[in-house]
mmCIF file of C-alpha atoms in Angstrom:
data_model
loop_
_atom_site.group_PDB
_atom_site.id
_atom_site.type_symbol
_atom_site.label_atom_id
_atom_site.label_comp_id
_atom_site.label_asym_id
_atom_site.label_seq_id
_atom_site.Cartn_x
_atom_site.Cartn_y
_atom_site.Cartn_z
ATOM 1 C CA UNK A 1 44.141 51.398 -41.357
ATOM 2 C CA UNK A 2 45.981 48.303 -40.186
ATOM 3 C CA UNK A 3 47.024 49.997 -37.004
ATOM 4 C CA UNK A 4 43.429 51.049 -36.279
ATOM 5 C CA UNK A 5 42.180 47.522 -36.807
ATOM 6 C CA UNK A 6 44.869 46.091 -34.482
ATOM 7 C CA UNK A 7 43.985 48.678 -31.842
ATOM 8 C CA UNK A 8 40.298 47.771 -32.031
ATOM 9 C CA UNK A 9 41.068 44.089 -31.816
ATOM 10 C CA UNK A 10 43.254 44.694 -28.700
ATOM 11 C CA UNK A 11 40.482 46.707 -27.030
ATOM 12 C CA UNK A 12 37.963 43.926 -27.767
ATOM 13 C CA UNK A 13 40.276 41.336 -26.333
ATOM 14 C CA UNK A 14 40.823 43.425 -23.167
ATOM 15 C CA UNK A 15 37.136 43.982 -22.728
ATOM 16 C CA UNK A 16 36.434 40.294 -23.203
ATOM 17 C CA UNK A 17 39.018 39.495 -20.615
ATOM 18 C CA UNK A 18 37.593 41.894 -18.114
ATOM 19 C CA UNK A 19 34.103 40.520 -18.690
ATOM 20 C CA UNK A 20 35.271 36.974 -18.118
ATOM 21 C CA UNK A 21 37.066 37.901 -14.967
ATOM 22 C CA UNK A 22 33.918 39.603 -13.620
ATOM 23 C CA UNK A 23 31.982 36.481 -14.518
ATOM 24 C CA UNK A 24 33.216 34.562 -11.441
ATOM 25 C CA UNK A 25 33.365 34.995 -7.700
ATOM 26 C CA UNK A 26 35.451 35.551 -4.661
ATOM 27 C CA UNK A 27 35.070 36.657 -1.018
ATOM 28 C CA UNK A 28 34.873 40.430 -0.595
ATOM 29 C CA UNK A 29 33.958 40.613 3.107
ATOM 30 C CA UNK A 30 35.845 39.195 4.871
ATOM 31 C CA UNK A 31 38.750 40.097 2.635
ATOM 32 C CA UNK A 32 41.040 37.404 1.266
ATOM 33 C CA UNK A 33 44.687 37.390 0.137
ATOM 34 C CA UNK A 34 45.438 35.790 -3.291
ATOM 35 C CA UNK A 35 48.466 34.129 -4.738
ATOM 36 C CA UNK A 36 50.424 36.665 -6.705
ATOM 37 C CA UNK A 37 50.167 36.453 -10.487
ATOM 38 C CA UNK A 38 46.847 34.570 -10.731
ATOM 39 C CA UNK A 39 43.341 35.603 -11.634
ATOM 40 C CA UNK A 40 41.750 36.318 -8.296
ATOM 41 C CA UNK A 41 38.346 34.977 -8.928
ATOM 42 C CA UNK A 42 38.939 32.070 -11.265
ATOM 43 C CA UNK A 43 38.064 28.468 -10.350
ATOM 44 C CA UNK A 44 40.864 26.574 -8.647
ATOM 45 C CA UNK A 45 39.686 22.989 -9.264
ATOM 46 C CA UNK A 46 37.153 20.932 -11.209
ATOM 47 C CA UNK A 47 34.814 18.095 -10.269
ATOM 48 C CA UNK A 48 33.764 15.417 -12.709
ATOM 49 C CA UNK A 49 30.235 16.177 -13.778
ATOM 50 C CA UNK A 50 29.625 12.460 -14.252
ATOM 51 C CA UNK A 51 30.798 11.507 -10.799
ATOM 52 C CA UNK A 52 27.374 10.009 -10.167
ATOM 53 C CA UNK A 53 26.872 8.829 -13.747
ATOM 54 C CA UNK A 54 25.122 10.373 -16.710
ATOM 55 C CA UNK A 55 21.801 11.620 -15.530
ATOM 56 C CA UNK A 56 18.540 10.642 -17.241
ATOM 57 C CA UNK A 57 17.411 13.506 -19.416
ATOM 58 C CA UNK A 58 13.967 11.951 -19.715
ATOM 59 C CA UNK A 59 13.603 12.439 -15.957
ATOM 60 C CA UNK A 60 15.486 15.713 -15.374
ATOM 61 C CA UNK A 61 15.346 17.482 -18.730
ATOM 62 C CA UNK A 62 18.267 19.433 -20.285
ATOM 63 C CA UNK A 63 20.362 22.429 -19.384
ATOM 64 C CA UNK A 64 21.807 23.753 -16.136
ATOM 65 C CA UNK A 65 18.521 23.672 -14.270
ATOM 66 C CA UNK A 66 18.265 19.982 -15.014
ATOM 67 C CA UNK A 67 21.772 19.464 -13.760
ATOM 68 C CA UNK A 68 20.893 21.380 -10.605
ATOM 69 C CA UNK A 69 17.828 19.240 -10.021
ATOM 70 C CA UNK A 70 19.879 16.148 -10.439
ATOM 71 C CA UNK A 71 22.445 17.394 -7.971
ATOM 72 C CA UNK A 72 19.786 18.243 -5.391
ATOM 73 C CA UNK A 73 18.119 14.784 -5.737
ATOM 74 C CA UNK A 74 21.296 12.727 -5.595
ATOM 75 C CA UNK A 75 23.729 14.598 -3.316
ATOM 76 C CA UNK A 76 22.293 13.534 0.043
ATOM 77 C CA UNK A 77 22.529 9.851 -0.839
ATOM 78 C CA UNK A 78 26.116 9.712 -2.041
ATOM 79 C CA UNK A 79 27.918 9.540 1.234
ATOM 80 C CA UNK A 80 28.837 13.169 2.017
ATOM 81 C CA UNK A 81 27.652 15.227 5.019
ATOM 82 C CA UNK A 82 28.652 18.468 3.378
ATOM 83 C CA UNK A 83 29.474 20.156 0.116
ATOM 84 C CA UNK A 84 33.046 20.686 1.353
ATOM 85 C CA UNK A 85 33.425 16.937 1.911
ATOM 86 C CA UNK A 86 32.307 16.252 -1.634
ATOM 87 C CA UNK A 87 34.750 18.791 -3.022
ATOM 88 C CA UNK A 88 37.743 17.818 -0.845
ATOM 89 C CA UNK A 89 37.364 14.130 -1.653
ATOM 90 C CA UNK A 90 36.931 14.527 -5.420
ATOM 91 C CA UNK A 91 38.328 17.787 -6.753
ATOM 92 C CA UNK A 92 41.093 17.917 -9.304
ATOM 93 C CA UNK A 93 43.213 21.078 -8.805
ATOM 94 C CA UNK A 94 43.936 22.802 -12.085
ATOM 95 C CA UNK A 95 47.709 23.361 -11.476
ATOM 96 C CA UNK A 96 50.467 23.161 -8.933
ATOM 97 C CA UNK A 97 49.778 26.668 -7.715
ATOM 98 C CA UNK A 98 46.484 25.717 -6.115
ATOM 99 C CA UNK A 99 46.098 24.982 -2.424
ATOM 100 C CA UNK A 100 43.644 22.080 -2.075
ATOM 101 C CA UNK A 101 42.258 23.651 1.134
ATOM 102 C CA UNK A 102 42.017 27.209 0.020
ATOM 103 C CA UNK A 103 42.185 27.468 -3.789
ATOM 104 C CA UNK A 104 44.126 30.608 -4.828
ATOM 105 C CA UNK A 105 43.856 32.274 -1.429
ATOM 106 C CA UNK A 106 46.836 32.228 0.909
ATOM 107 C CA UNK A 107 47.522 32.659 4.638
ATOM 108 C CA UNK A 108 49.275 35.812 5.737
ATOM 109 C CA UNK A 109 49.297 36.455 9.515
ATOM 110 C CA UNK A 110 49.784 40.154 8.962
ATOM 111 C CA UNK A 111 46.683 40.493 6.741
ATOM 112 C CA UNK A 112 43.849 39.110 8.831
ATOM 113 C CA UNK A 113 40.343 40.318 8.095
ATOM 114 C CA UNK A 114 37.617 41.824 10.288
ATOM 115 C CA UNK A 115 34.573 39.654 10.743
ATOM 116 C CA UNK A 116 31.527 41.297 9.152
ATOM 117 C CA UNK A 117 28.750 42.288 11.599
ATOM 118 C CA UNK A 118 25.773 40.623 9.953
ATOM 119 C CA UNK A 119 26.313 39.879 6.272
ATOM 120 C CA UNK A 120 29.149 38.348 4.275
ATOM 121 C CA UNK A 121 29.899 39.594 0.773
ATOM 122 C CA UNK A 122 30.811 37.538 -2.306
ATOM 123 C CA UNK A 123 31.616 39.295 -5.617
ATOM 124 C CA UNK A 124 28.766 37.380 -7.272
ATOM 125 C CA UNK A 125 27.371 33.851 -7.808
ATOM 126 C CA UNK A 126 27.308 34.093 -11.583
ATOM 127 C CA UNK A 127 26.458 30.426 -12.197
ATOM 128 C CA UNK A 128 23.872 28.069 -10.623
ATOM 129 C CA UNK A 129 25.140 25.691 -8.000
ATOM 130 C CA UNK A 130 25.468 25.008 -4.259
ATOM 131 C CA UNK A 131 27.655 26.890 -1.804
ATOM 132 C CA UNK A 132 28.653 26.409 1.794
ATOM 133 C CA UNK A 133 30.438 28.541 4.338
ATOM 134 C CA UNK A 134 32.263 27.460 7.489
ATOM 135 C CA UNK A 135 33.795 29.203 10.449
ATOM 136 C CA UNK A 136 36.498 26.712 11.529
ATOM 137 C CA UNK A 137 34.517 23.465 11.976
ATOM 138 C CA UNK A 138 31.067 25.084 12.262
ATOM 139 C CA UNK A 139 28.927 25.258 9.159
ATOM 140 C CA UNK A 140 27.105 28.585 9.033
ATOM 141 C CA UNK A 141 25.662 28.789 5.535
ATOM 142 C CA UNK A 142 24.423 26.310 2.982
ATOM 143 C CA UNK A 143 22.175 26.677 -0.109
ATOM 144 C CA UNK A 144 21.627 24.426 -3.068
ATOM 145 C CA UNK A 145 21.579 27.278 -5.549
ATOM 146 C CA UNK A 146 23.471 30.396 -4.301
ATOM 147 C CA UNK A 147 22.795 32.317 -7.522
ATOM 148 C CA UNK A 148 19.104 32.139 -6.721
ATOM 149 C CA UNK A 149 19.460 32.541 -2.947
ATOM 150 C CA UNK A 150 21.946 35.411 -3.057
ATOM 151 C CA UNK A 151 21.456 37.171 -6.457
ATOM 152 C CA UNK A 152 23.135 40.531 -5.781
ATOM 153 C CA UNK A 153 26.403 41.853 -7.071
ATOM 154 C CA UNK A 154 28.121 41.640 -4.691
ATOM 155 C CA UNK A 155 26.026 38.928 -3.076
ATOM 156 C CA UNK A 156 24.967 39.706 0.461
ATOM 157 C CA UNK A 157 24.889 36.544 2.574
ATOM 158 C CA UNK A 158 23.308 36.593 6.077
ATOM 159 C CA UNK A 159 25.079 34.231 8.468
ATOM 160 C CA UNK A 160 25.237 33.091 12.099
ATOM 161 C CA UNK A 161 27.650 35.694 13.455
ATOM 162 C CA UNK A 162 27.690 34.160 16.937
ATOM 163 C CA UNK A 163 29.295 30.962 15.623
ATOM 164 C CA UNK A 164 32.164 32.926 14.071
ATOM 165 C CA UNK A 165 32.995 35.428 16.809
ATOM 166 C CA UNK A 166 36.144 33.556 17.946
ATOM 167 C CA UNK A 167 36.843 31.745 14.727
ATOM 168 C CA UNK A 168 40.312 31.625 13.082
ATOM 169 C CA UNK A 169 39.330 30.841 9.541
ATOM 170 C CA UNK A 170 36.332 31.299 7.320
ATOM 171 C CA UNK A 171 36.032 29.013 4.291
ATOM 172 C CA UNK A 172 33.667 29.168 1.357
ATOM 173 C CA UNK A 173 33.049 26.356 -1.154
ATOM 174 C CA UNK A 174 31.061 27.052 -4.283
ATOM 175 C CA UNK A 175 30.395 24.447 -6.993
ATOM 176 C CA UNK A 176 29.332 25.975 -10.322
ATOM 177 C CA UNK A 177 27.260 23.455 -12.335
ATOM 178 C CA UNK A 178 26.946 25.252 -15.625
ATOM 179 C CA UNK A 179 29.628 23.392 -17.579
ATOM 180 C CA UNK A 180 31.529 20.120 -17.970
ATOM 181 C CA UNK A 181 33.345 19.545 -15.718
ATOM 182 C CA UNK A 182 31.842 21.418 -12.760
ATOM 183 C CA UNK A 183 33.950 24.244 -11.402
ATOM 184 C CA UNK A 184 35.170 24.573 -7.824
ATOM 185 C CA UNK A 185 35.680 27.915 -6.163
ATOM 186 C CA UNK A 186 37.317 27.811 -2.733
ATOM 187 C CA UNK A 187 38.377 30.841 -0.652
ATOM 188 C CA UNK A 188 39.770 31.098 2.829
ATOM 189 C CA UNK A 189 39.760 34.245 4.994
ATOM 190 C CA UNK A 190 41.734 34.380 8.206
ATOM 191 C CA UNK A 191 39.997 36.445 10.860
ATOM 192 C CA UNK A 192 41.345 38.936 13.389
ATOM 193 C CA UNK A 193 40.328 36.862 16.466
ATOM 194 C CA UNK A 194 42.502 33.905 15.384
ATOM 195 C CA UNK A 195 46.123 33.034 15.241
ATOM 196 C CA UNK A 196 48.091 30.750 13.007
ATOM 197 C CA UNK A 197 46.913 28.841 9.886
ATOM 198 C CA UNK A 198 44.698 26.480 11.825
ATOM 199 C CA UNK A 199 42.805 23.468 10.531
ATOM 200 C CA UNK A 200 40.430 23.367 7.507
ATOM 201 C CA UNK A 201 36.737 22.538 8.107
ATOM 202 C CA UNK A 202 37.021 19.298 6.117
ATOM 203 C CA UNK A 203 39.919 16.949 5.727
ATOM 204 C CA UNK A 204 40.115 14.336 2.945
ATOM 205 C CA UNK A 205 39.059 10.967 4.259
ATOM 206 C CA UNK A 206 37.877 12.411 7.600
ATOM 207 C CA UNK A 207 34.148 12.944 7.029
ATOM 208 C CA UNK A 208 32.060 10.127 5.457
ATOM 209 C CA UNK A 209 28.629 8.587 5.657
ATOM 210 C CA UNK A 210 27.583 4.988 5.175
ATOM 211 C CA UNK A 211 24.983 4.701 2.418
ATOM 212 C CA UNK A 212 22.245 2.296 3.148
ATOM 213 C CA UNK A 213 19.739 3.201 0.515
ATOM 214 C CA UNK A 214 18.836 5.413 -2.451
ATOM 215 C CA UNK A 215 16.231 7.930 -3.428
ATOM 216 C CA UNK A 216 13.978 8.073 -6.443
ATOM 217 C CA UNK A 217 12.979 11.699 -5.925
ATOM 218 C CA UNK A 218 12.793 13.675 -9.168
ATOM 219 C CA UNK A 219 11.604 17.201 -8.530
ATOM 220 C CA UNK A 220 11.423 19.510 -11.560
ATOM 221 C CA UNK A 221 12.359 23.168 -11.356
ATOM 222 C CA UNK A 222 9.472 25.417 -12.489
ATOM 223 C CA UNK A 223 8.901 29.215 -12.077
ATOM 224 C CA UNK A 224 6.505 28.501 -9.162
ATOM 225 C CA UNK A 225 8.895 26.182 -7.408
ATOM 226 C CA UNK A 226 12.156 27.796 -6.490
ATOM 227 C CA UNK A 227 15.392 25.931 -5.694
ATOM 228 C CA UNK A 228 14.862 26.509 -1.988
ATOM 229 C CA UNK A 229 11.343 25.137 -2.104
ATOM 230 C CA UNK A 230 12.557 22.081 -3.981
ATOM 231 C CA UNK A 231 15.296 21.537 -1.331
ATOM 232 C CA UNK A 232 12.714 21.947 1.435
ATOM 233 C CA UNK A 233 10.392 19.462 -0.363
ATOM 234 C CA UNK A 234 13.230 17.000 -0.450
ATOM 235 C CA UNK A 235 13.828 17.492 3.242
ATOM 236 C CA UNK A 236 10.126 16.830 3.912
ATOM 237 C CA UNK A 237 10.076 13.749 1.798
ATOM 238 C CA UNK A 238 13.167 12.420 3.514
ATOM 239 C CA UNK A 239 11.721 12.699 7.017
ATOM 240 C CA UNK A 240 11.735 9.262 8.537
ATOM 241 C CA UNK A 241 14.494 8.111 6.217
ATOM 242 C CA UNK A 242 17.399 9.674 8.051
ATOM 243 C CA UNK A 243 18.344 6.202 9.352
ATOM 244 C CA UNK A 244 19.388 5.422 5.758
ATOM 245 C CA UNK A 245 22.427 7.628 6.324
ATOM 246 C CA UNK A 246 24.454 6.635 9.356
ATOM 247 C CA UNK A 247 27.326 8.775 10.442
ATOM 248 C CA UNK A 248 30.633 7.032 11.007
ATOM 249 C CA UNK A 249 32.967 10.012 11.445
ATOM 250 C CA UNK A 250 32.774 13.713 11.133
ATOM 251 C CA UNK A 251 34.847 16.850 11.884
ATOM 252 C CA UNK A 252 34.502 18.087 15.505
ATOM 253 C CA UNK A 253 31.409 20.290 16.063
ATOM 254 C CA UNK A 254 30.158 19.934 12.495
ATOM 255 C CA UNK A 255 26.483 20.707 12.134
ATOM 256 C CA UNK A 256 24.761 18.881 9.340
ATOM 257 C CA UNK A 257 22.399 21.568 7.968
ATOM 258 C CA UNK A 258 19.712 20.836 5.446
ATOM 259 C CA UNK A 259 18.413 23.094 2.667
ATOM 260 C CA UNK A 260 17.589 26.805 3.922
ATOM 261 C CA UNK A 261 40.568 30.265 -8.307
ATOM 262 C CA UNK A 262 43.158 27.439 -12.520
ATOM 263 C CA UNK A 263 45.213 30.270 -13.619
ATOM 264 C CA UNK A 264 43.113 31.288 -16.598
ATOM 265 C CA UNK A 265 44.629 32.164 -19.909
ATOM 266 C CA UNK A 266 42.164 34.528 -21.454
#
């Protein structure tokens, strides 16, 4: 009887471990190479969820949708021209095995990946939060909530193929907002047309904006107003206010586009 109970407990633990592993995300196409011995799709860094202070629950409400609304409202006015810049400047890697540029993914010249023809694949955006994809220094994808924008498993992500044809490296940043602190997922895929490790899309201290004002926008998420609609509404409300944010430096060829893994011990 004891042996049977132990066996059942082990099976439950294994199942729970598998479920938790599947609960996160990583690049599928293009393929990536991971550091040996680590969970492939675990988060590689964290970001302080109070980096911009404790948000006003009376204004934003409670729960992850409230956090997402807060992020959408505040992000553009906090001095970053990309999600990657926010992450690179403020992330705390979870252990010494993490590459600040590429998370748990590693460069191997002999294992370069083919560039997908029209859609990228990510194993799944299982938590709300923004994501951003770059080909070298060209931003090709951004969404404020990739779980809503790309809900499939795996997630199918249309992208600007022409900007990536001769790229060396593709980088994805995903910031999951469901917990405290926020979780950072970064993957790098080295492509067949490139050579060498190359440069990251964002370098710490390289890309900043000068803040000259603030926003009082507070747009609630409702069933009739999707995340993308909210982001587009923000863009519309901000027209004429772009002079508030003045660029000082930015990575070569960066396009500022508006709205439209910690080794886990299970």
